[in-house]
Coordinates of C-alpha atoms and ligand atoms in Angstrom, one line a residue:
M1 CA 0.3 0.3 -0.3
D2 CA 1.3 3.2 -1.0
M3 CA -0.9 5.6 1.9
K4 CA 1.0 6.7 4.8
P5 CA -1.6 8.0 7.4
P6 CA -0.1 10.0 10.2
S7 CA 0.7 7.9 13.2
T8 CA -2.6 8.8 15.5
I9 CA -5.7 7.3 17.3
G10 CA -8.6 7.7 18.1
L11 CA -10.9 8.1 21.0
L12 CA -14.5 10.2 21.6
V13 CA -15.2 10.3 26.1
K14 CA -17.8 12.3 27.1
N15 CA -18.6 14.5 30.1
S16 CA -22.6 13.1 31.5
A17 CA -22.9 16.7 32.9
L18 CA -23.0 20.5 31.7
L19 CA -20.0 22.0 33.9
P20 CA -18.8 26.0 33.5
A21 CA -15.3 26.2 31.8
G22 CA -12.6 24.8 33.2
I23 CA -9.4 25.7 32.9
V24 CA -6.7 23.9 31.9
Q25 CA -3.2 25.6 32.0
I26 CA -0.7 23.1 29.6
N27 CA 2.9 25.4 29.2
K28 CA 4.8 24.4 26.1
S29 CA 8.9 24.6 26.6
P30 CA 9.5 27.6 24.8
N31 CA 10.9 25.5 21.1
S32 CA 7.3 24.2 20.6
L33 CA 5.7 27.7 20.0
Q34 CA 5.6 28.3 17.1
P35 CA 7.8 31.2 16.2
G36 CA 6.1 35.3 15.7
K37 CA 5.4 38.1 18.2
N38 CA 4.4 36.3 21.2
D39 CA 7.6 35.1 22.3
N40 CA 8.8 38.2 23.6
L41 CA 5.8 38.8 25.9
P42 CA 5.3 38.8 29.2
K43 CA 4.6 35.5 31.1
S44 CA 1.6 37.0 32.4
S45 CA -0.3 40.3 30.9
S46 CA -0.5 43.1 32.7
S47 CA -4.6 43.6 32.0
S48 CA -5.6 39.9 33.8
G49 CA -7.4 40.2 36.5
S50 CA -10.8 39.8 38.6
A51 CA -11.3 36.7 41.5
T52 CA -7.1 36.9 41.3
G53 CA -7.7 41.0 42.9
N54 CA -6.2 43.0 39.5
P55 CA -7.9 45.3 38.5
R56 CA -10.0 44.8 35.7
N57 CA -9.6 46.0 31.8
K58 CA -12.6 45.8 30.3
T59 CA -14.2 48.5 28.2
A60 CA -17.2 50.1 27.3
L61 CA -18.6 49.2 23.9
A62 CA -19.3 51.4 20.9
P63 CA -23.8 50.9 20.8
G64 CA -24.0 48.4 18.9
H65 CA -21.5 46.5 19.9
S66 CA -22.9 44.0 22.5
L67 CA -22.2 40.4 22.4
M68 CA -25.9 39.9 20.9
D69 CA -24.9 42.1 18.4
W70 CA -22.2 40.4 17.3
I71 CA -24.4 36.8 18.3
R72 CA -27.4 37.8 15.2
L73 CA -24.1 38.7 13.0
G74 CA -22.6 35.6 13.2
N75 CA -25.9 34.1 13.1
S76 CA -26.6 37.3 10.3
G77 CA -25.7 34.5 7.5
I78 CA -22.1 36.7 6.5
D79 CA -19.5 35.2 6.1
L80 CA -17.1 36.4 9.2
T81 CA -13.9 33.6 7.9
G82 CA -13.5 35.8 5.5
V83 CA -12.1 32.7 3.1
G84 CA -15.4 31.6 2.2
G85 CA -15.6 28.9 5.8
R86 CA -13.3 26.0 3.8
L87 CA -11.6 25.0 6.6
Q88 CA -7.8 25.7 5.9
T89 CA -4.8 24.5 7.4
V90 CA -2.6 27.9 8.2
T91 CA 1.1 28.0 7.8
P92 CA 2.3 29.8 10.6
T93 CA 4.3 31.8 8.0
E94 CA 0.2 33.0 6.7
L95 CA -0.8 33.3 9.9
A96 CA 1.9 36.1 10.7
K97 CA 1.0 38.4 7.9
H98 CA -2.6 38.8 9.0
N99 CA -1.7 40.9 11.4
K100 CA -4.2 44.1 10.8
I101 CA -6.0 46.0 12.2
D102 CA -9.2 45.5 8.6
D103 CA -6.9 41.8 7.9
A104 CA -7.0 40.1 11.9
W105 CA -6.6 36.3 12.6
I106 CA -5.8 34.9 15.4
A107 CA -4.8 30.9 16.2
I108 CA -5.9 29.5 19.1
R109 CA -5.1 26.1 20.8
G110 CA -4.5 25.2 17.5
T111 CA -7.7 26.7 16.1
V112 CA -6.8 29.8 13.4
Y113 CA -10.1 32.5 13.6
N114 CA -10.3 35.3 11.6
I115 CA -11.2 38.2 14.3
T116 CA -11.3 40.8 11.6
R117 CA -15.1 41.6 12.6
Y118 CA -14.6 40.8 16.7
M119 CA -12.6 44.3 17.4
N120 CA -14.9 46.8 17.6
F121 CA -16.9 43.7 19.7
H122 CA -14.2 43.1 22.3
P123 CA -14.7 43.6 25.9
G124 CA -11.5 44.4 26.8
G125 CA -10.9 47.5 24.1
V126 CA -9.7 47.1 19.7
P127 CA -5.5 47.4 21.4
E128 CA -5.9 44.5 23.5
L129 CA -6.8 42.0 21.3
M130 CA -4.3 43.2 18.4
K131 CA -2.0 42.3 20.4
G132 CA -2.2 38.3 20.1
V133 CA -3.4 38.8 16.2
G134 CA -0.5 37.0 13.3
I135 CA 0.6 34.5 16.4
D136 CA -0.9 31.8 17.9
A137 CA -2.2 33.6 21.0
T138 CA -3.5 30.5 23.5
K139 CA -1.1 31.1 25.6
L140 CA -0.7 35.5 26.1
F141 CA -5.4 34.2 25.9
D142 CA -5.2 32.5 28.6
D143 CA -2.9 34.3 30.4
V144 CA -5.7 37.2 30.6
H145 CA -9.3 36.0 30.3
A146 CA -9.1 31.5 30.1
W147 CA -12.1 30.7 31.1
V148 CA -13.7 32.6 28.5
N149 CA -15.4 30.6 25.8
Y150 CA -13.9 31.9 23.1
Q151 CA -14.8 29.0 20.7
S152 CA -18.1 29.6 20.6
I153 CA -18.3 33.1 20.6
L154 CA -16.0 32.7 17.3
Q155 CA -17.9 30.0 16.0
K156 CA -18.5 31.9 12.7
C157 CA -15.6 32.8 12.6
V158 CA -13.2 29.1 11.9
V159 CA -11.0 29.9 9.0
G160 CA -9.0 26.3 10.2
R161 CA -6.7 24.5 11.5
L162 CA -3.4 25.7 12.5
E163 CA -1.0 23.5 10.6
R164 CA 1.8 22.0 13.6
T165 CA 5.6 20.3 13.0
I166 CA 4.9 17.1 13.7
T167 CA 7.8 16.1 15.2
A168 CA 7.9 19.2 17.4
D169 CA 8.8 18.0 21.5
M170 CA 6.4 19.6 23.4
Y171 CA 6.4 19.8 27.4
F172 CA 4.4 19.6 30.2
T173 CA 5.2 21.5 33.4
S174 CA 3.5 22.0 36.4
D175 CA 1.2 24.5 37.2
I176 CA -1.3 25.3 39.6
V177 CA -4.0 29.0 37.9
Q178 CA -4.8 30.9 40.7
P179 CA -8.4 30.6 40.6
Q180 CA -10.2 32.8 38.4
K181 CA -13.7 33.7 38.7
N182 CA -16.9 31.3 40.5
H183 CA -14.9 28.2 37.4
K184 CA -13.5 25.3 38.5
V185 CA -9.4 25.0 38.9
T186 CA -6.9 22.1 36.9
A187 CA -3.4 21.8 37.6
V188 CA -1.2 19.7 35.2
V189 CA 1.3 17.5 36.5
S190 CA 3.0 16.5 33.4
K191 CA 6.6 15.0 32.4
S192 CA 8.4 15.6 28.4
S193 CA 6.7 13.5 26.5
P194 CA 7.2 12.2 23.6
I195 CA 3.6 12.1 22.1
Q196 CA 2.7 15.8 21.4
M197 CA -0.7 17.0 22.7
D198 CA -3.0 19.6 22.6
W199 CA -6.6 20.5 23.2
R200 CA -9.5 22.2 22.9
Q201 CA -11.5 24.2 25.0
T202 CA -15.4 24.6 25.5
T203 CA -17.2 25.8 27.5
N204 CA -19.1 21.8 29.2
N205 CA -15.8 20.1 28.1
I206 CA -11.9 19.8 26.7
T207 CA -11.0 18.4 23.5
F208 CA -7.6 16.4 23.7
F209 CA -5.8 15.6 20.7
Y210 CA -2.0 13.4 20.5
R211 CA 0.0 13.0 17.6
V212 CA 2.9 11.2 17.4
N213 CA 5.7 11.4 15.2
R214 CA 4.5 9.1 11.3
D215 CA 7.2 5.9 12.5
E216 CA 6.7 6.4 15.5
F217 CA 3.9 3.5 16.5
I218 CA 1.7 3.3 19.0
G219 CA 0.9 -0.5 20.1
E220 CA -2.0 -0.6 21.7
Y221 CA -4.2 2.0 24.4
Q222 CA -6.7 1.4 26.6
L223 CA -8.9 4.0 28.4
Q224 CA -9.0 3.1 31.5
K225 CA -11.9 3.7 33.9
L226 CA -10.3 5.0 37.8
N227 CA -13.8 5.7 39.2
S228 CA -16.6 7.6 38.2
S229 CA -14.6 11.2 37.9
A230 CA -11.2 10.4 36.6
F231 CA -9.8 8.4 34.1
C232 CA -6.5 7.5 32.8
I233 CA -5.5 7.1 29.1
K234 CA -2.3 4.5 28.3
L235 CA -0.4 4.7 25.1
N236 CA 2.3 2.7 24.9
L237 CA 4.9 3.3 23.1
E238 CA 7.1 1.3 20.6
K239 CA 9.8 2.8 19.4
A240 CA 10.2 5.5 22.0
D241 CA 10.2 2.3 24.4
K242 CA 7.8 4.4 26.7
V243 CA 4.3 3.7 28.3
V244 CA 2.4 7.6 28.0
L245 CA 0.3 7.6 31.1
N246 CA -2.2 10.7 31.6
D247 CA -4.4 10.9 34.1
F248 CA -7.5 12.6 34.0
K249 CA -9.4 14.2 37.4
L250 CA -13.2 14.7 36.2
S251 CA -15.2 17.7 37.3
D252 CA -17.5 15.6 37.2
E253 CA -18.7 11.9 36.2
V254 CA -18.4 10.6 33.3
E255 CA -20.9 8.8 31.2
W256 CA -19.1 4.8 30.8
P257 CA -19.0 3.5 28.4
P258 CA -17.8 7.0 27.1
N259 CA -18.4 7.8 22.6
W260 CA -14.8 6.8 21.7
K261 CA -13.8 7.8 18.2
N262 CA -11.3 5.2 17.2
T263 CA -9.9 7.1 13.6
N264 CA -7.1 7.1 11.9
E265 CA -6.5 10.8 12.0
M266 CA -6.7 11.7 15.3
T267 CA -7.1 11.0 19.5
E268 CA -10.2 13.2 20.9
V269 CA -11.4 12.6 24.6
E270 CA -13.6 15.1 25.2
T271 CA -13.8 15.7 28.7
Y272 CA -13.2 18.5 31.5
G273 CA -11.0 18.3 34.1
T274 CA -6.9 17.9 34.9
L275 CA -5.0 16.5 33.3
S276 CA -1.4 14.5 34.5
E277 CA 1.0 12.5 33.3
S278 CA 3.5 10.2 34.4
Q279 CA 5.9 7.7 31.9
E280 CA 7.3 4.6 32.7
N281 CA 9.4 2.2 30.5
L282 CA 7.4 0.2 28.4
D283 CA 8.0 -4.2 28.9
L284 CA 6.3 -5.8 26.3
Q285 CA 6.7 -9.5 27.6
K286 CA 4.6 -8.1 30.3
H287 CA 1.2 -9.4 31.0
T288 CA -1.7 -7.5 32.5
Y289 CA -4.9 -9.6 32.4
N290 CA -8.2 -7.5 32.3
N291 CA -11.3 -9.9 33.3
Y292 CA -14.1 -9.6 31.1
S293 CA -17.5 -10.6 30.8
I294 CA -19.1 -12.4 27.8
L295 CA -21.8 -10.3 25.8
V296 CA -23.0 -12.9 23.6
N297 CA -21.0 -17.0 22.3
S298 CA -22.6 -17.6 19.0
T299 CA -22.0 -20.5 16.4
L300 CA -20.3 -18.1 13.7
C301 CA -20.3 -22.2 11.7
E302 CA -19.9 -26.0 12.2
D303 CA -17.4 -25.6 16.1
V304 CA -16.1 -22.0 15.1
H305 CA -17.8 -19.8 18.0
L306 CA -17.9 -15.7 17.9
L307 CA -17.1 -14.6 21.3
I308 CA -18.5 -10.8 22.6
L309 CA -16.7 -9.7 26.0
Q310 CA -16.9 -6.7 27.5
A311 CA -14.7 -4.9 30.5
E312 CA -16.2 -3.8 33.2
N313 CA -14.1 -0.1 32.7
L314 CA -11.3 -0.3 30.9
I315 CA -11.4 -0.2 27.2
Q316 CA -8.7 -2.1 25.1
V317 CA -7.7 -1.4 21.2
F318 CA -5.5 -3.1 19.9
P319 CA -3.8 -2.6 17.0
P320 CA -4.5 -4.7 13.7
G321 CA -3.0 -8.0 13.5
R322 CA -2.4 -8.2 17.3
H323 CA -3.4 -11.0 19.6
L324 CA -4.0 -11.5 24.0
A325 CA -4.4 -14.3 25.3
I326 CA -7.1 -15.8 27.1
K327 CA -6.2 -16.8 30.7
M328 CA -8.1 -19.8 32.6
D329 CA -8.6 -22.3 35.7
I330 CA -8.8 -25.4 35.2
M331 CA -8.6 -27.5 37.4
G332 CA -6.2 -25.2 39.8
T333 CA -3.4 -25.1 36.4
E334 CA -2.9 -21.9 34.8
V335 CA -3.7 -22.5 30.7
L336 CA -3.5 -20.0 27.8
R337 CA -3.7 -19.4 24.6
M338 CA -3.7 -16.8 22.5
Y339 CA -6.4 -15.5 19.8
T340 CA -6.5 -12.3 17.6
P341 CA -9.8 -10.1 18.2
V342 CA -11.4 -9.4 15.6
P343 CA -13.1 -6.4 14.2
N344 CA -16.8 -6.1 14.9
F345 CA -18.4 -7.0 11.3
I346 CA -17.8 -10.5 11.7
D347 CA -21.0 -11.2 11.9
P348 CA -22.9 -13.0 9.5
Q349 CA -26.2 -11.7 10.0
N350 CA -25.1 -8.6 11.1
K351 CA -27.1 -8.7 14.3
L352 CA -24.5 -9.1 16.3
S353 CA -24.0 -5.2 15.6
T354 CA -25.6 -4.0 18.6
V355 CA -23.2 -5.8 20.7
A356 CA -20.5 -6.0 19.7
K357 CA -20.3 -2.0 20.7
D358 CA -17.1 0.6 20.5
D359 CA -15.5 -0.9 24.7
C360 CA -16.1 -5.0 22.8
L361 CA -13.5 -7.1 22.2
C362 CA -14.9 -10.1 19.2
L363 CA -13.2 -13.5 19.2
I364 CA -13.1 -16.4 17.6
I365 CA -12.8 -19.2 19.0
K366 CA -12.4 -22.8 17.2
N367 CA -13.1 -25.6 19.3
Y368 CA -11.3 -28.7 19.4
K369 CA -13.3 -31.4 21.0
E370 CA -10.1 -33.1 22.3
G371 CA -8.2 -30.1 23.8
T372 CA -7.6 -28.4 27.2
L373 CA -9.3 -25.2 26.8
T374 CA -11.4 -24.8 24.2
P375 CA -14.0 -26.6 24.4
K376 CA -14.7 -24.2 27.8
L377 CA -13.8 -21.3 25.6
T378 CA -16.5 -21.8 23.2
K379 CA -19.1 -23.2 26.7
L380 CA -18.9 -19.9 28.2
E381 CA -22.7 -18.0 29.0
V382 CA -23.1 -14.8 28.7
G383 CA -22.4 -13.0 32.0
E384 CA -19.4 -15.5 32.5
N385 CA -16.3 -14.0 33.0
L386 CA -12.7 -14.1 31.4
E387 CA -10.0 -13.3 31.3
L388 CA -7.6 -11.2 28.4
S389 CA -4.6 -9.5 28.8
N390 CA -3.1 -6.7 27.2
A391 CA -1.8 -6.7 23.1
L392 CA 0.7 -8.6 22.8
G393 CA 3.2 -9.7 19.5
N394 CA 4.9 -7.1 17.6
F395 CA 3.1 -7.1 13.7
Q396 CA 3.0 -3.2 12.8
A397 CA 0.5 -2.9 9.6
P398 CA 2.2 -0.1 8.8
I399 CA 5.8 -1.0 7.9
F400 CA 3.3 -3.5 4.8
D401 CA 1.8 -0.2 3.8
K402 CA 4.8 0.1 1.2
Y403 CA 3.3 -2.8 -0.3
S404 CA 0.5 -2.4 -3.0
S405 CA -0.9 -5.8 -3.2
M406 CA -1.1 -8.4 0.1
H407 CA -1.7 -11.9 -0.4
M408 CA -3.2 -13.5 2.8
L409 CA -2.8 -17.3 2.5
A410 CA -5.4 -18.2 5.7
A411 CA -6.1 -21.9 6.9
G412 CA -9.1 -22.7 9.0
T413 CA -9.8 -19.6 11.9
G414 CA -6.3 -18.7 10.2
L415 CA -7.9 -16.0 9.2
T416 CA -8.2 -14.4 12.5
P417 CA -4.7 -11.7 12.2
M418 CA -6.3 -11.4 8.4
L419 CA -9.7 -9.5 8.8
S420 CA -8.5 -6.3 11.0
I421 CA -5.5 -5.8 8.2
I422 CA -7.6 -6.6 5.6
K423 CA -10.4 -4.0 7.2
R424 CA -7.7 -1.4 8.2
S425 CA -5.9 -1.3 4.6
L426 CA -9.7 -1.4 3.1
T427 CA -10.7 1.1 5.3
L428 CA -7.4 3.2 3.7
R429 CA -8.4 2.7 0.3
N430 CA -11.6 3.8 0.3
P431 CA -13.8 6.3 2.7
P432 CA -15.1 4.2 5.1
K433 CA -18.8 4.6 4.3
S434 CA -20.1 1.6 6.2
S435 CA -19.7 -1.5 7.9
I436 CA -18.8 -3.5 4.7
F437 CA -17.4 -7.7 5.3
C438 CA -16.8 -10.9 6.5
N439 CA -17.8 -13.8 4.3
E440 CA -20.6 -12.8 3.0
Q441 CA -18.9 -9.3 3.4
L442 CA -15.9 -10.0 1.8
Q443 CA -17.9 -11.6 -1.6
G444 CA -19.7 -8.3 -1.3
I445 CA -16.9 -5.8 -1.8
A446 CA -14.3 -8.0 -3.9
S447 CA -16.6 -6.4 -6.7
Q448 CA -14.9 -3.0 -5.3
R449 CA -12.0 -4.4 -7.5
S450 CA -10.0 -4.0 -3.9
L451 CA -10.2 -6.9 -2.6
S452 CA -10.4 -10.4 -4.2
V453 CA -11.0 -14.2 -1.2
T454 CA -10.9 -17.7 -2.4
H455 CA -12.6 -19.4 -0.9
I456 CA -10.8 -24.4 -1.7
L457 CA -12.2 -26.6 0.5
S458 CA -10.0 -30.0 1.2
Q459 CA -13.2 -31.8 2.3
A460 CA -16.2 -29.9 0.1
E461 CA -19.6 -31.4 -0.2
S462 CA -20.0 -32.5 -3.5
S463 CA -22.0 -29.1 -4.6
W464 CA -19.5 -27.2 -4.0
S465 CA -18.0 -26.0 -7.2
G466 CA -15.5 -23.4 -5.6
L467 CA -11.6 -25.0 -5.3
K468 CA -11.2 -28.1 -4.0
G469 CA -8.5 -29.4 -2.6
V470 CA -5.3 -29.4 -0.5
I471 CA -2.5 -26.3 -1.4
T472 CA 0.2 -27.0 -4.1
E473 CA 2.7 -24.9 -5.9
Q474 CA 0.2 -25.3 -8.4
L475 CA -2.8 -23.7 -6.9
L476 CA -1.1 -20.7 -5.4
K477 CA 0.8 -20.5 -8.5
D478 CA -2.6 -20.4 -10.0
Q479 CA -3.9 -18.4 -7.1
I480 CA -1.0 -15.0 -6.5
G481 CA 0.4 -15.1 -9.5
D482 CA 4.1 -14.9 -10.0
Q483 CA 6.7 -13.2 -7.5
S484 CA 6.4 -9.8 -7.3
S485 CA 8.6 -7.7 -5.3
K486 CA 5.0 -5.4 -5.0
A487 CA 3.4 -7.9 -2.6
C488 CA 4.0 -9.1 0.2
I489 CA 2.3 -12.0 1.8
F490 CA 0.4 -13.3 4.6
I491 CA -0.3 -16.8 5.9
C492 CA -1.2 -17.7 9.6
G493 CA -3.0 -21.1 10.1
P494 CA -2.1 -24.9 11.4
S495 CA 2.5 -25.7 11.7
G496 CA 2.0 -28.5 8.8
F497 CA -0.6 -25.8 6.7
M498 CA 2.7 -23.0 6.8
K499 CA 5.4 -25.4 6.5
I500 CA 4.5 -26.0 3.1
T501 CA 3.1 -23.6 2.3
K502 CA 6.6 -21.8 3.0
D503 CA 8.4 -24.0 1.1
Y504 CA 6.2 -24.1 -1.8
L505 CA 6.1 -20.0 -1.6
T506 CA 9.9 -20.2 -1.8
N507 CA 9.9 -22.2 -4.5
L508 CA 7.9 -20.0 -6.6
K509 CA 10.7 -17.3 -6.0
W510 CA 8.9 -14.9 -3.2
Q511 CA 11.6 -13.3 -0.9
S512 CA 11.6 -14.6 3.4
D513 CA 11.3 -11.0 3.7
Q514 CA 8.1 -10.3 1.6
I515 CA 6.1 -14.0 3.8
F516 CA 5.0 -13.0 7.2
E517 CA 3.8 -15.3 9.1
F518 CA 1.1 -15.3 11.7
E519 CA 1.6 -18.5 14.1
G520 CA -1.8 -21.1 13.5
Ligands
LIG601 C1 -4.9 37.7 22.9 C2 -5.5 38.5 22.8 C3 -6.4 38.8 23.4 C4 -6.0 39.6 24.6 C5 -4.9 40.3 24.9 C6 -7.2 39.8 24.9 C7 -6.9 40.9 26.3 C8 -8.8 41.1 26.9 C9 -8.3 41.4 28.4 C10 -7.1 43.2 28.5 C11 -10.3 41.5 28.7 C12 -10.4 42.4 30.0 C13 -10.1 41.7 31.0 C14 -11.3 41.4 32.2 O1 -12.7 40.4 32.8 O2 -10.6 42.3 33.0 C15 -10.9 41.1 27.9 C16 -11.5 40.8 28.5 C17 -12.0 39.6 27.7 N1 -11.7 39.2 25.5 FE1 -10.7 39.6 25.7 N2 -8.3 39.0 25.0 C18 -7.3 39.0 23.5 C19 -8.8 38.3 22.9 C20 -10.4 37.7 23.4 C21 -10.3 36.9 22.6 C22 -9.7 35.9 20.3 C23 -11.8 36.6 22.1 C24 -12.7 36.2 22.0 C25 -13.6 35.5 22.3 C26 -11.7 37.7 24.1 C27 -13.2 37.9 24.3 C28 -13.3 38.4 25.2 C29 -14.6 38.3 25.8 C30 -16.2 38.0 25.8 C31 -13.8 39.4 27.4 C32 -14.7 39.6 28.5 C33 -14.2 38.6 29.7 C34 -15.7 39.2 30.5 O3 -16.6 39.4 30.5 O4 -15.1 38.8 32.4 N3 -11.0 37.8 23.5 N4 -9.9 40.1 26.6

């Protein structure tokens, strides 16, 4: 695949209560600030005031320039953005050009606003507002009035996002904010971080954005509810060899399970409260187990079950191709078996999609009648518990993006690690339209040219009109064509299948670095 999306992730958590604007104070290291006149500003503006006892600096607004008038202007249909309302990515250089009273842009928390029309509506006066034009004025704005709900006031003035240097370092320092008005005050205690974070604040919530370097890989992320008003986001950064833990303390209860979103574009957490960050060294060998309860145990086909599981206060997000361990006590012995979570499109009738919410894990389990674990796993009833580990393995799907085609050879439930890779690849190639996939769904998308699916049955009924038999070199050649340096091959299945398939592929001149084996 030739696409390289930013290596970022998405979460969206919603706070349950309507709250006054909170304040989060995050100080960046000087070198992460955008260049501009802001660099030389004093630590805090001389005009900050109110609850701290400093004199107020509000100016009398001319008639026709009240907040109500501003809201009317915003609703009048007049284009306040000056760019036709089409969102743009604004470079700091471009931003700096709009630094005049009749052409004034300002950037706050990564969003650029055209404040030309707001000038005479600003309760702090025009000269004060002019201090922030043409620059990233986040700190200046916060020093004066972090509580001001600027997103709402300037909602019709949005020009776009301010472009950031993706590799810029960012520091969070301990900072206790002085109480301002009656609003809640929050503190941030953090250390230098290999991950960038930005945030956006509205009256009721704060949205946190995470961004990591393109070459960084997030092995897993977890969102864990700590109590009714606190949660933790844990990100495994494998290149940096670090686990970043962000603890959020909310000022009210958080809805759980939260409504979160996973896109390849960004990470969003909407909430309200405080954040503290810590880091640990990453230990990929370490297994930590969490208790999941069975929501669904349904038969997909003979001996193959789909389990849908949910943890009480935890969301674990598994990157494609990563697996987990199931741990069970069998007559006093701890038995482990590895499984790769599958995307929740797997349900053939699509009837489970209402159950398999975003905080659930789906596993496909084949029952081996003589097996130790699988007869117990496939008999688990709704409400029973199961211990599942963190994400294991070292597979990194983006590494294979360089190949323009992928072949997947799967025997039986060897299909499972392939499914999330297929989903990822197709989502990257075709913008998501609906929840497509598996068997019927896979066949459905096959018609879209980017995926072709062939079933070969070793024990076929007479009515089967498709391919039959066991894998042979000729069959592989017929199915995947000649060796090509633009393609890679994933294989997964029982050990006999793996060995023979690899031998055939080697005979067919496929290079070992083009072949990726999942353990069957
Ligand atoms: C970044 C440059 C800015 C500076 C230096 C600045 C400065 C000030 C000052 C000195 C005041 C009077 C403070 C006081 O209440 O005593 C004020 C009030 C205010 N400013 Fe700004 N401002 C800036 C940007 C903005 C922006 C972009 C908005 C957009 C919504 C805004 C909205 C307000 C509002 C609503 C008040 C009244 C606050 C209140 O009633 O307490 N300001 N500003």
